[in-house]
Tab-separated table of C-alpha atoms in Angstrom:
chain	number	residue	atom	x	y	z
A	1	UNK	CA	0.144	-0.175	0.036
A	2	UNK	CA	1.022	3.664	-0.513
A	3	UNK	CA	2.606	5.443	2.559
A	4	UNK	CA	-0.051	7.371	3.093
A	5	UNK	CA	-2.684	4.647	3.362
A	6	UNK	CA	-0.552	2.078	5.043
A	7	UNK	CA	-0.746	3.382	8.640
A	8	UNK	CA	-4.425	3.856	8.484
A	9	UNK	CA	-6.520	1.855	10.759
A	10	UNK	CA	-9.229	0.119	8.493
A	11	UNK	CA	-12.795	0.573	9.541
A	12	UNK	CA	-15.325	-1.941	10.727
A	13	UNK	CA	-16.704	-3.464	7.537
A	14	UNK	CA	-20.015	-4.823	9.075
A	15	UNK	CA	-20.650	-7.343	7.038
A	16	UNK	CA	-18.654	-9.668	4.725
A	17	UNK	CA	-16.472	-11.828	6.373
A	18	UNK	CA	-17.857	-10.459	9.417
A	19	UNK	CA	-21.014	-12.989	9.554
A	20	UNK	CA	-18.427	-15.607	9.376
A	21	UNK	CA	-16.797	-14.438	12.382
A	22	UNK	CA	-20.146	-14.045	14.063
A	23	UNK	CA	-20.629	-17.811	13.129
A	24	UNK	CA	-17.144	-18.627	14.808
A	25	UNK	CA	-18.233	-16.399	17.681
A	26	UNK	CA	-21.609	-18.465	18.002
A	27	UNK	CA	-20.027	-21.680	18.210
A	28	UNK	CA	-17.116	-20.475	21.047
A	29	UNK	CA	-19.560	-18.248	23.029
A	30	UNK	CA	-21.969	-20.990	22.795
A	31	UNK	CA	-19.850	-23.566	24.548
A	32	UNK	CA	-18.301	-20.998	26.963
A	33	UNK	CA	-21.872	-20.322	28.116
A	34	UNK	CA	-23.794	-23.272	27.895
A	35	UNK	CA	-21.185	-26.223	28.940
A	36	UNK	CA	-21.012	-25.343	32.635
A	37	UNK	CA	-24.861	-25.194	32.636
A	38	UNK	CA	-25.511	-28.813	30.628
A	39	UNK	CA	-23.268	-30.322	33.075
A	40	UNK	CA	-25.502	-30.151	35.627
A	41	UNK	CA	-27.733	-32.796	34.096
A	42	UNK	CA	-24.716	-35.122	35.483
A	43	UNK	CA	-24.640	-33.766	39.099
A	44	UNK	CA	-27.003	-35.971	40.828
A	45	UNK	CA	-25.449	-39.110	39.779
A	46	UNK	CA	-22.013	-37.449	40.420
A	47	UNK	CA	-22.972	-36.789	43.907
A	48	UNK	CA	-24.213	-39.990	44.700
A	49	UNK	CA	-20.980	-41.789	42.943
A	50	UNK	CA	-18.552	-39.962	45.404
A	51	UNK	CA	-21.047	-39.406	48.086
A	52	UNK	CA	-20.894	-35.593	48.240
A	53	UNK	CA	-23.537	-32.859	49.590
A	54	UNK	CA	-25.526	-30.087	47.217
A	55	UNK	CA	-22.939	-27.591	47.897
A	56	UNK	CA	-20.072	-29.812	47.354
A	57	UNK	CA	-21.020	-30.962	44.081
A	58	UNK	CA	-21.711	-27.399	42.678
A	59	UNK	CA	-18.562	-26.336	43.351
A	60	UNK	CA	-17.722	-27.965	40.177
A	61	UNK	CA	-19.956	-25.428	37.845
A	62	UNK	CA	-18.707	-22.628	40.465
A	63	UNK	CA	-14.985	-23.230	39.739
A	64	UNK	CA	-15.399	-23.656	35.802
A	65	UNK	CA	-17.777	-20.281	35.917
A	66	UNK	CA	-15.213	-18.426	38.304
A	67	UNK	CA	-12.269	-19.626	36.234
A	68	UNK	CA	-14.436	-18.574	33.075
A	69	UNK	CA	-14.588	-14.958	34.656
A	70	UNK	CA	-11.594	-14.966	36.625
A	71	UNK	CA	-8.969	-15.779	33.599
A	72	UNK	CA	-10.643	-12.471	31.805
A	73	UNK	CA	-7.693	-10.284	32.289
A	74	UNK	CA	-5.142	-13.168	31.003
A	75	UNK	CA	-7.483	-13.871	27.772
A	76	UNK	CA	-7.081	-10.066	27.182
A	77	UNK	CA	-3.262	-9.529	27.355
A	78	UNK	CA	-2.978	-12.926	25.065
A	79	UNK	CA	-5.678	-11.383	22.629
A	80	UNK	CA	-3.864	-8.089	22.568
A	81	UNK	CA	-0.348	-9.877	22.420
A	82	UNK	CA	-1.247	-12.844	19.762
A	83	UNK	CA	-4.616	-11.841	18.267
A	84	UNK	CA	-8.096	-13.619	18.289
A	85	UNK	CA	-7.545	-16.833	16.581
A	86	UNK	CA	-4.770	-18.378	18.320
A	87	UNK	CA	-6.334	-17.880	21.609
A	88	UNK	CA	-9.344	-19.474	20.975
A	89	UNK	CA	-7.892	-22.576	18.886
A	90	UNK	CA	-5.573	-23.163	22.334
A	91	UNK	CA	-8.628	-22.470	24.469
A	92	UNK	CA	-10.338	-25.242	22.454
A	93	UNK	CA	-7.494	-27.533	23.104
A	94	UNK	CA	-7.506	-26.964	26.717
A	95	UNK	CA	-11.237	-27.670	27.218
A	96	UNK	CA	-10.635	-31.043	25.053
A	97	UNK	CA	-7.757	-32.049	27.378
A	98	UNK	CA	-9.569	-31.087	30.573
A	99	UNK	CA	-12.899	-33.157	29.884
A	100	UNK	CA	-11.081	-36.169	28.757
A	101	UNK	CA	-8.788	-35.950	32.248
A	102	UNK	CA	-12.221	-35.763	34.260
A	103	UNK	CA	-13.298	-39.034	32.525
A	104	UNK	CA	-10.607	-40.635	34.820
A	105	UNK	CA	-10.905	-38.533	38.004
A	106	UNK	CA	-11.406	-40.648	41.195
A	107	UNK	CA	-12.245	-38.078	43.764
A	108	UNK	CA	-14.418	-34.725	43.600
A	109	UNK	CA	-10.986	-32.636	44.085
A	110	UNK	CA	-9.770	-33.854	40.827
A	111	UNK	CA	-12.899	-33.023	38.973
A	112	UNK	CA	-12.406	-29.404	40.636
A	113	UNK	CA	-8.923	-29.506	38.902
A	114	UNK	CA	-10.018	-30.780	35.421
A	115	UNK	CA	-13.276	-29.815	34.792
A	116	UNK	CA	-13.404	-26.240	37.142
A	117	UNK	CA	-9.860	-24.950	36.465
A	118	UNK	CA	-8.360	-26.500	32.973
A	119	UNK	CA	-11.540	-26.614	31.144
A	120	UNK	CA	-12.644	-23.492	33.035
A	121	UNK	CA	-9.865	-21.756	31.665
A	122	UNK	CA	-9.945	-23.024	28.198
A	123	UNK	CA	-13.699	-21.547	28.085
A	124	UNK	CA	-12.162	-18.395	29.483
A	125	UNK	CA	-9.717	-18.397	26.167
A	126	UNK	CA	-12.812	-18.578	24.069
A	127	UNK	CA	-15.126	-15.939	25.728
A	128	UNK	CA	-13.552	-12.973	25.751
A	129	UNK	CA	-11.813	-13.145	22.166
A	130	UNK	CA	-15.104	-13.842	20.656
A	131	UNK	CA	-16.677	-10.818	21.936
A	132	UNK	CA	-13.449	-8.514	21.348
A	133	UNK	CA	-13.117	-9.493	17.871
A	134	UNK	CA	-17.102	-8.626	16.952
A	135	UNK	CA	-16.281	-5.094	18.298
A	136	UNK	CA	-13.816	-4.956	15.263
A	137	UNK	CA	-15.723	-6.289	12.579
A	138	UNK	CA	-18.876	-4.040	13.450
A	139	UNK	CA	-19.948	-0.797	14.473
A	140	UNK	CA	-23.299	0.186	13.043
A	141	UNK	CA	-24.954	-3.327	13.188
A	142	UNK	CA	-23.063	-4.232	16.314
A	143	UNK	CA	-25.816	-4.906	18.624
A	144	UNK	CA	-27.180	-7.467	15.842
A	145	UNK	CA	-24.227	-9.317	15.736
A	146	UNK	CA	-23.615	-9.310	19.409
A	147	UNK	CA	-27.165	-10.528	19.925
A	148	UNK	CA	-26.586	-13.385	17.134
A	149	UNK	CA	-23.427	-14.440	18.316
A	150	UNK	CA	-24.511	-14.406	22.041
A	151	UNK	CA	-27.410	-16.733	20.830
A	152	UNK	CA	-24.740	-19.694	20.503
A	153	UNK	CA	-25.717	-20.128	24.133
A	154	UNK	CA	-29.083	-21.488	24.264
A	155	UNK	CA	-28.686	-23.082	20.911
A	156	UNK	CA	-25.892	-25.456	22.575
A	157	UNK	CA	-27.934	-25.509	26.048
A	158	UNK	CA	-30.730	-26.767	23.981
A	159	UNK	CA	-28.696	-29.135	22.350
A	160	UNK	CA	-26.390	-30.463	25.329
A	161	UNK	CA	-29.206	-30.832	28.047
A	162	UNK	CA	-31.038	-33.933	25.787
A	163	UNK	CA	-27.574	-35.152	24.336
A	164	UNK	CA	-25.783	-35.235	27.966
A	165	UNK	CA	-28.995	-36.955	29.300
A	166	UNK	CA	-28.629	-39.513	26.336
A	167	UNK	CA	-25.000	-40.059	26.825
A	168	UNK	CA	-25.010	-40.615	30.160
A	169	UNK	CA	-27.852	-43.448	29.806
A	170	UNK	CA	-25.469	-44.930	27.224
A	171	UNK	CA	-21.915	-44.597	28.113
A	172	UNK	CA	-22.596	-43.561	32.092
A	173	UNK	CA	-20.696	-40.278	32.960
A	174	UNK	CA	-17.231	-40.923	32.502
A	175	UNK	CA	-17.962	-42.392	28.682
A	176	UNK	CA	-19.812	-39.050	28.508
A	177	UNK	CA	-17.199	-36.699	29.629
A	178	UNK	CA	-14.709	-38.695	27.051
A	179	UNK	CA	-17.107	-37.715	24.067
A	180	UNK	CA	-17.737	-34.302	25.211
A	181	UNK	CA	-13.652	-33.468	25.440
A	182	UNK	CA	-13.886	-34.088	21.684
A	183	UNK	CA	-16.815	-32.514	20.716
A	184	UNK	CA	-15.267	-29.421	22.652
A	185	UNK	CA	-12.215	-29.451	20.040
A	186	UNK	CA	-14.418	-27.959	17.831
A	187	UNK	CA	-13.673	-24.734	19.760
A	188	UNK	CA	-10.627	-24.850	17.596
A	189	UNK	CA	-12.411	-24.938	14.105
A	190	UNK	CA	-14.547	-21.892	15.415
A	191	UNK	CA	-11.164	-19.915	16.167
A	192	UNK	CA	-9.990	-20.673	12.878
A	193	UNK	CA	-12.055	-18.427	11.333
A	194	UNK	CA	-11.310	-15.408	13.202
A	195	UNK	CA	-9.272	-13.532	10.402
A	196	UNK	CA	-7.715	-10.769	11.953
A	197	UNK	CA	-7.970	-7.275	10.141
A	198	UNK	CA	-5.375	-4.849	8.880
A	199	UNK	CA	-2.481	-7.416	9.298
A	200	UNK	CA	-0.305	-4.564	7.417
A	201	UNK	CA	-1.256	-1.705	10.048
A	202	UNK	CA	0.626	-3.947	12.935
A	203	UNK	CA	3.862	-4.445	10.614
A	204	UNK	CA	4.024	-0.576	9.980
A	205	UNK	CA	3.283	0.636	13.772
A	206	UNK	CA	6.103	-1.856	14.583
A	207	UNK	CA	8.484	-0.122	12.458
A	208	UNK	CA	7.456	3.179	13.369
A	209	UNK	CA	7.859	1.920	16.964
A	210	UNK	CA	11.314	0.836	16.325
A	211	UNK	CA	12.426	3.953	14.360
A	212	UNK	CA	10.898	6.197	16.816
A	213	UNK	CA	12.861	4.279	19.885
A	214	UNK	CA	16.209	4.311	17.449
A	215	UNK	CA	15.718	8.010	17.141
A	216	UNK	CA	14.899	8.571	20.823
A	217	UNK	CA	17.843	6.631	22.180
A	218	UNK	CA	20.483	8.680	19.387
A	219	UNK	CA	19.013	11.979	21.020
A	220	UNK	CA	19.376	11.037	24.485
A	221	UNK	CA	23.304	10.063	23.693
A	222	UNK	CA	23.990	13.414	21.821
A	223	UNK	CA	22.103	15.591	24.469
A	224	UNK	CA	23.874	14.072	27.713
A	225	UNK	CA	24.095	11.154	30.459
A	226	UNK	CA	21.737	8.432	29.945
A	227	UNK	CA	21.563	6.404	33.632
A	228	UNK	CA	18.692	9.052	34.794
A	229	UNK	CA	16.785	9.328	31.514
A	230	UNK	CA	16.719	5.568	30.696
A	231	UNK	CA	15.509	4.762	34.108
A	232	UNK	CA	12.614	7.228	33.752
A	233	UNK	CA	11.847	5.941	30.213
A	234	UNK	CA	12.347	2.274	31.645
A	235	UNK	CA	9.545	3.030	34.226
A	236	UNK	CA	7.507	4.667	31.571
A	237	UNK	CA	7.525	1.637	29.501
A	238	UNK	CA	6.863	-0.559	32.229
A	239	UNK	CA	3.773	1.634	32.993
A	240	UNK	CA	2.590	1.745	29.442
A	241	UNK	CA	2.940	-1.770	28.786
A	242	UNK	CA	0.528	-2.603	31.865
A	243	UNK	CA	-1.819	0.062	30.973
A	244	UNK	CA	-2.031	-1.069	27.228
A	245	UNK	CA	-3.304	-4.785	28.264
A	246	UNK	CA	-5.322	-3.536	31.491
A	247	UNK	CA	-6.501	0.009	31.299
A	248	UNK	CA	-6.833	0.866	34.936
A	249	UNK	CA	-7.953	4.750	34.421
A	250	UNK	CA	-11.245	2.912	33.683
A	251	UNK	CA	-11.683	2.895	37.475
A	252	UNK	CA	-11.830	6.778	37.228
A	253	UNK	CA	-14.825	6.126	34.601
A	254	UNK	CA	-18.314	6.794	36.216
A	255	UNK	CA	-20.446	4.759	34.199
A	256	UNK	CA	-17.990	1.618	34.458
A	257	UNK	CA	-18.208	1.456	37.873
A	258	UNK	CA	-21.517	1.851	38.193
A	259	UNK	CA	-21.888	-1.085	35.487
A	260	UNK	CA	-19.082	-3.038	37.594
A	261	UNK	CA	-21.019	-2.754	40.942
A	262	UNK	CA	-24.188	-3.916	39.572
A	263	UNK	CA	-22.997	-6.790	37.762
A	264	UNK	CA	-21.497	-8.103	40.416
A	265	UNK	CA	-24.147	-7.797	42.606
A	266	UNK	CA	-26.236	-9.258	40.067
A	267	UNK	CA	-23.956	-12.443	39.485
A	268	UNK	CA	-24.420	-13.532	42.758
A	269	UNK	CA	-27.951	-14.875	41.777
A	270	UNK	CA	-27.440	-14.867	37.998
A	271	UNK	CA	-26.059	-18.971	37.596
A	272	UNK	CA	-27.448	-20.885	40.316
A	273	UNK	CA	-31.182	-21.018	39.267
A	274	UNK	CA	-29.849	-22.679	35.871
A	275	UNK	CA	-27.689	-24.753	37.706
A	276	UNK	CA	-30.221	-26.432	39.947
A	277	UNK	CA	-33.150	-26.227	37.539
A	278	UNK	CA	-32.775	-30.167	36.696
A	279	UNK	CA	-32.083	-31.352	40.209
A	280	UNK	CA	-34.827	-29.396	41.402
A	281	UNK	CA	-37.346	-31.011	38.863
A	282	UNK	CA	-35.572	-34.571	39.858
A	283	UNK	CA	-36.171	-33.766	43.409
A	284	UNK	CA	-40.208	-33.320	42.904
A	285	UNK	CA	-40.517	-36.431	41.375
A	286	UNK	CA	-40.281	-35.464	37.441
A	287	UNK	CA	-38.233	-37.974	35.484
A	288	UNK	CA	-35.074	-37.293	34.085
A	289	UNK	CA	-35.592	-36.357	30.464
A	290	UNK	CA	-38.357	-34.134	31.461
A	291	UNK	CA	-36.015	-32.424	33.901
A	292	UNK	CA	-33.426	-32.308	30.908
A	293	UNK	CA	-36.446	-31.024	28.948
A	294	UNK	CA	-36.850	-28.187	31.025
A	295	UNK	CA	-33.487	-26.630	30.262
A	296	UNK	CA	-34.512	-27.244	26.635
A	297	UNK	CA	-37.317	-25.031	26.845
A	298	UNK	CA	-35.415	-22.515	28.479
A	299	UNK	CA	-32.571	-22.624	25.746
A	300	UNK	CA	-35.278	-22.577	22.861
A	301	UNK	CA	-37.059	-19.127	24.523
A	302	UNK	CA	-33.471	-17.418	25.069
A	303	UNK	CA	-32.621	-18.503	21.741
A	304	UNK	CA	-35.520	-16.539	20.213
A	305	UNK	CA	-35.156	-13.763	23.008
A	306	UNK	CA	-31.278	-12.751	22.386
A	307	UNK	CA	-31.486	-11.807	18.702
A	308	UNK	CA	-34.707	-10.328	18.904
A	309	UNK	CA	-33.386	-8.006	22.078
A	310	UNK	CA	-30.252	-7.430	19.736
A	311	UNK	CA	-32.673	-5.991	17.085
A	312	UNK	CA	-34.507	-3.815	19.679
A	313	UNK	CA	-31.680	-2.491	21.354
A	314	UNK	CA	-30.252	-1.537	18.160
A	315	UNK	CA	-33.406	0.662	17.188
A	316	UNK	CA	-33.263	4.486	17.625
A	317	UNK	CA	-35.747	4.643	20.443
A	318	UNK	CA	-33.483	1.981	22.805
A	319	UNK	CA	-29.942	2.476	21.822
A	320	UNK	CA	-29.401	5.905	23.485
A	321	UNK	CA	-30.808	4.821	26.586
A	322	UNK	CA	-29.810	1.020	26.414
A	323	UNK	CA	-28.418	1.350	30.106
A	324	UNK	CA	-32.545	1.364	31.254
A	325	UNK	CA	-33.061	-1.417	28.797
A	326	UNK	CA	-30.562	-3.931	30.787
A	327	UNK	CA	-31.632	-2.607	34.164
A	328	UNK	CA	-35.387	-3.607	33.648
A	329	UNK	CA	-33.879	-7.154	32.446
A	330	UNK	CA	-32.067	-8.056	35.154
A	331	UNK	CA	-34.678	-6.730	37.501
A	332	UNK	CA	-37.261	-9.149	35.217
A	333	UNK	CA	-35.124	-11.852	35.649
A	334	UNK	CA	-35.214	-11.662	39.532
A	335	UNK	CA	-38.901	-11.426	39.437
A	336	UNK	CA	-39.300	-14.748	37.905
A	337	UNK	CA	-37.020	-16.680	40.311
A	338	UNK	CA	-38.902	-14.951	42.912
A	339	UNK	CA	-42.413	-16.515	41.689
A	340	UNK	CA	-40.479	-20.011	40.917
A	341	UNK	CA	-41.599	-21.276	44.451
A	342	UNK	CA	-45.212	-20.975	43.428
A	343	UNK	CA	-44.475	-23.507	40.596
A	344	UNK	CA	-45.627	-26.503	42.306
A	345	UNK	CA	-46.425	-28.920	39.042
A	346	UNK	CA	-44.351	-29.717	35.863
A	347	UNK	CA	-46.927	-27.357	33.823
A	348	UNK	CA	-45.736	-24.438	36.290
A	349	UNK	CA	-42.228	-25.370	35.861
A	350	UNK	CA	-42.566	-25.023	32.008
A	351	UNK	CA	-43.986	-21.713	32.461
A	352	UNK	CA	-41.127	-20.569	34.761
A	353	UNK	CA	-38.956	-21.886	32.231
A	354	UNK	CA	-40.220	-19.893	29.393
A	355	UNK	CA	-40.211	-16.732	31.137
A	356	UNK	CA	-36.331	-17.378	32.518
A	357	UNK	CA	-35.248	-17.998	29.067
A	358	UNK	CA	-36.437	-14.723	28.304
A	359	UNK	CA	-35.396	-12.778	30.840
A	360	UNK	CA	-31.986	-14.676	30.624
A	361	UNK	CA	-31.485	-14.082	26.869
A	362	UNK	CA	-32.290	-10.305	27.196
A	363	UNK	CA	-29.488	-10.015	29.455
A	364	UNK	CA	-27.043	-11.977	27.999
A	365	UNK	CA	-27.302	-10.274	24.789
A	366	UNK	CA	-26.953	-6.698	26.387
A	367	UNK	CA	-24.158	-7.904	28.784
A	368	UNK	CA	-21.228	-6.799	26.812
A	369	UNK	CA	-23.030	-4.252	24.223
A	370	UNK	CA	-24.085	-1.804	27.414
A	371	UNK	CA	-20.310	-2.134	28.609
A	372	UNK	CA	-19.037	-1.160	24.913
A	373	UNK	CA	-21.755	1.753	24.933
A	374	UNK	CA	-20.097	3.043	28.021
A	375	UNK	CA	-16.363	2.822	27.440
A	376	UNK	CA	-16.044	2.588	23.616
A	377	UNK	CA	-14.503	0.043	21.162
A	378	UNK	CA	-10.737	1.405	21.783
A	379	UNK	CA	-11.222	0.499	25.618
A	380	UNK	CA	-13.496	-2.474	25.866
A	381	UNK	CA	-10.534	-4.841	25.947
A	382	UNK	CA	-9.108	-3.938	28.944
A	383	UNK	CA	-12.751	-3.271	30.236
A	384	UNK	CA	-13.831	-7.069	29.661
A	385	UNK	CA	-10.684	-8.201	31.676
A	386	UNK	CA	-11.295	-6.057	34.379
A	387	UNK	CA	-14.690	-6.444	34.819
A	388	UNK	CA	-14.619	-10.333	34.236
A	389	UNK	CA	-12.211	-10.548	37.041
A	390	UNK	CA	-14.338	-8.791	39.504
A	391	UNK	CA	-17.257	-10.893	38.571
A	392	UNK	CA	-15.872	-14.086	39.310
A	393	UNK	CA	-15.626	-13.975	43.067
A	394	UNK	CA	-19.294	-13.742	43.063
A	395	UNK	CA	-19.772	-15.965	40.105
A	396	UNK	CA	-17.814	-18.575	42.278
A	397	UNK	CA	-19.938	-17.798	45.611
A	398	UNK	CA	-23.275	-17.990	43.693
A	399	UNK	CA	-24.112	-21.743	43.311
A	400	UNK	CA	-22.261	-23.053	46.380
A	401	UNK	CA	-24.534	-20.509	48.797
A	402	UNK	CA	-27.581	-21.377	46.845
A	403	UNK	CA	-26.476	-25.242	47.836
A	404	UNK	CA	-25.796	-24.595	51.266
A	405	UNK	CA	-29.565	-22.976	51.720
A	406	UNK	CA	-30.701	-26.557	49.933
A	407	UNK	CA	-28.858	-28.491	52.303
A	408	UNK	CA	-29.883	-26.293	55.372
A	409	UNK	CA	-33.327	-26.246	54.992
A	410	UNK	CA	-34.054	-29.201	52.560
A	411	UNK	CA	-35.931	-27.358	50.110
A	412	UNK	CA	-35.129	-25.154	47.092
A	413	UNK	CA	-37.621	-22.441	47.482
A	414	UNK	CA	-34.867	-20.496	49.522
A	415	UNK	CA	-32.369	-20.695	47.167
A	416	UNK	CA	-34.651	-19.277	44.453
A	417	UNK	CA	-35.893	-16.690	46.503
A	418	UNK	CA	-32.314	-15.532	47.364
A	419	UNK	CA	-31.431	-15.257	43.535
A	420	UNK	CA	-34.438	-13.433	42.913
A	421	UNK	CA	-33.986	-10.921	45.577
A	422	UNK	CA	-30.123	-10.268	44.959
A	423	UNK	CA	-31.046	-9.772	41.259
A	424	UNK	CA	-34.069	-7.381	41.513
A	425	UNK	CA	-31.650	-5.428	44.082
A	426	UNK	CA	-28.988	-5.104	41.637
A	427	UNK	CA	-31.540	-4.330	38.493
A	428	UNK	CA	-32.790	-1.287	40.878
A	429	UNK	CA	-29.321	0.005	41.652
A	430	UNK	CA	-28.423	-0.028	37.774
A	431	UNK	CA	-31.491	2.108	36.791
A	432	UNK	CA	-31.042	4.587	39.817
A	433	UNK	CA	-27.636	5.067	39.126
A	434	UNK	CA	-27.797	5.236	35.490
A	435	UNK	CA	-30.521	7.904	35.840
A	436	UNK	CA	-28.062	9.698	37.759
A	437	UNK	CA	-25.182	8.863	35.215
A	438	UNK	CA	-27.244	10.107	32.191
A	439	UNK	CA	-28.414	13.751	34.104
A	440	UNK	CA	-24.684	14.345	35.218
A	441	UNK	CA	-23.508	13.688	31.112
A	442	UNK	CA	-26.263	16.279	30.029
A	443	UNK	CA	-24.910	18.641	32.663
A	444	UNK	CA	-21.595	18.104	31.715
A	445	UNK	CA	-22.319	18.669	28.163
A	446	UNK	CA	-24.152	21.885	28.757
A	447	UNK	CA	-21.192	23.197	30.742
A	448	UNK	CA	-18.997	22.592	27.813
A	449	UNK	CA	-21.236	24.187	25.316
A	450	UNK	CA	-21.860	26.902	27.626
A	451	UNK	CA	-17.612	27.594	27.671
A	452	UNK	CA	-17.572	27.401	23.811
A	453	UNK	CA	-19.965	29.866	23.211
A	454	UNK	CA	-18.530	32.333	25.534
A	455	UNK	CA	-16.918	35.801	23.869
A	456	UNK	CA	-13.479	35.174	23.086
A	457	UNK	CA	-12.330	38.711	22.043
A	458	UNK	CA	-10.518	39.573	25.380
A	459	UNK	CA	-8.605	36.323	25.633
A	460	UNK	CA	-7.579	36.511	22.239
A	461	UNK	CA	-6.133	39.557	22.882
A	462	UNK	CA	-4.566	38.416	25.465
A	463	UNK	CA	-3.231	35.299	24.075
A	464	UNK	CA	-1.596	37.304	20.869
A	465	UNK	CA	0.544	39.508	23.471
A	466	UNK	CA	1.563	36.239	24.813
A	467	UNK	CA	2.294	34.905	21.507
A	468	UNK	CA	4.347	37.784	20.319
A	469	UNK	CA	6.084	38.168	23.554
A	470	UNK	CA	6.898	34.514	23.337
A	471	UNK	CA	8.207	34.677	19.628
A	472	UNK	CA	9.963	37.558	20.026
A	473	UNK	CA	12.435	35.722	22.544
A	474	UNK	CA	13.512	33.013	19.891
A	475	UNK	CA	16.420	32.892	17.899
A	476	UNK	CA	15.649	33.200	13.919
A	477	UNK	CA	16.274	35.229	10.798
A	478	UNK	CA	12.924	36.525	10.361
A	479	UNK	CA	12.723	38.110	13.721
A	480	UNK	CA	16.209	39.431	14.134
A	481	UNK	CA	15.087	42.864	11.996
A	482	UNK	CA	12.323	43.429	14.518
A	483	UNK	CA	14.237	42.754	17.804
A	484	UNK	CA	16.639	45.378	16.829
A	485	UNK	CA	14.455	47.934	15.974
A	486	UNK	CA	12.730	47.296	18.987
A	487	UNK	CA	15.578	47.446	21.031
A	488	UNK	CA	16.609	50.958	19.284
A	489	UNK	CA	12.914	52.344	20.323
A	490	UNK	CA	13.575	51.560	23.492
A	491	UNK	CA	16.945	53.258	24.107
A	492	UNK	CA	15.485	56.726	22.746
A	493	UNK	CA	12.565	56.401	24.940
A	494	UNK	CA	14.746	55.970	28.073
A	495	UNK	CA	17.357	58.769	26.849
A	496	UNK	CA	20.002	56.695	26.386
């Protein structure tokens, strides 16, 4: 390319190969979100096999989800260093190795390591890069693209729930884990579709960076001693490298802090209802396939809700105030859990699963879109990493706390009430604080416009005098005659 165009960043194509990337993200995001939920089919049998309690078996999904979110900063750093394609392919390989190793576990602790940490870390390397690369390929159609990619979770859950039950009936949980490990290797194929944008720009940028460093070193050598300058330069380079991968200045961003606090609170009750839905149905006397079908119903509704939510969120009425829509979705999710104990029959659980799927799909479709709306595409990679590391604590504690409530009271309703109350509180908090944030942004914008409209005549004259005095002190052939005339005039006035 021509030198003028070589360093120019290409804009998001908003289509073309981007739709192939969306399909790859559909697969990788689907496994990242649906796989920990689909494993709940095996929990009752694994619990009986190892003789563990509800809270102990809940740690398997909890550790996996927490690792998936907690490894977000590592995933973001790897994406910034190597790109999305190799990271996702390596993550798919880790997922397969983790599940195949889990098939040979002889204790619940070994399951924590193989399924929880190894497979969870592999899923983390699938999730963040898939979300990040969509932001590089889409701008105007980004909410729709995010909604379609996020629909991978319900599609995979809808498929995995009956598949896991079929595999268990025919191969047992150990044979099922071997087959699932092979299925997860398809994430490597999905990652191969993530073609990077602008490979030439990175080369030009690296060349310019190296040339700039060489010039800077030469200048320091000519100007004077290097010890102090190189030490300061080394400290700045270290800080810049850390800040390049994780932008800690986001903690000064008001909207980001509101989003972070609300989401950390929300995830305390977000995943536990899905983890315990199938065991709850079995506990009430429903057969295994009907219990697994509840997850399929949830996934089918979720499948329709996510792209629909993306279309609605992209409309000109909702997108300017998408944070309110996100707050409503969280509160609606919590209201479904609060009403779940009223569903005493299978028909009631089907109705609950349908509304839960709708609310769950709405939240997931806007989870990353609202974050990108707040911080922008340029800082989104760092924001995802910082958010996920903060959320992993409540994700880790959510299902085990629900298991403790079940073990303590011998009833599932207290777990659903806890999750519902927490999510209603989180939705209310986000709604109120986003209203405050929008008001403050409008006020700041008004003050900025007022400053721009102020008369500048006096300020312009003062700035002109300062600029003239500043210019007159500089050495230069153009100003030398004017400086001599000015000095002669001063001498005449002073009588010299």
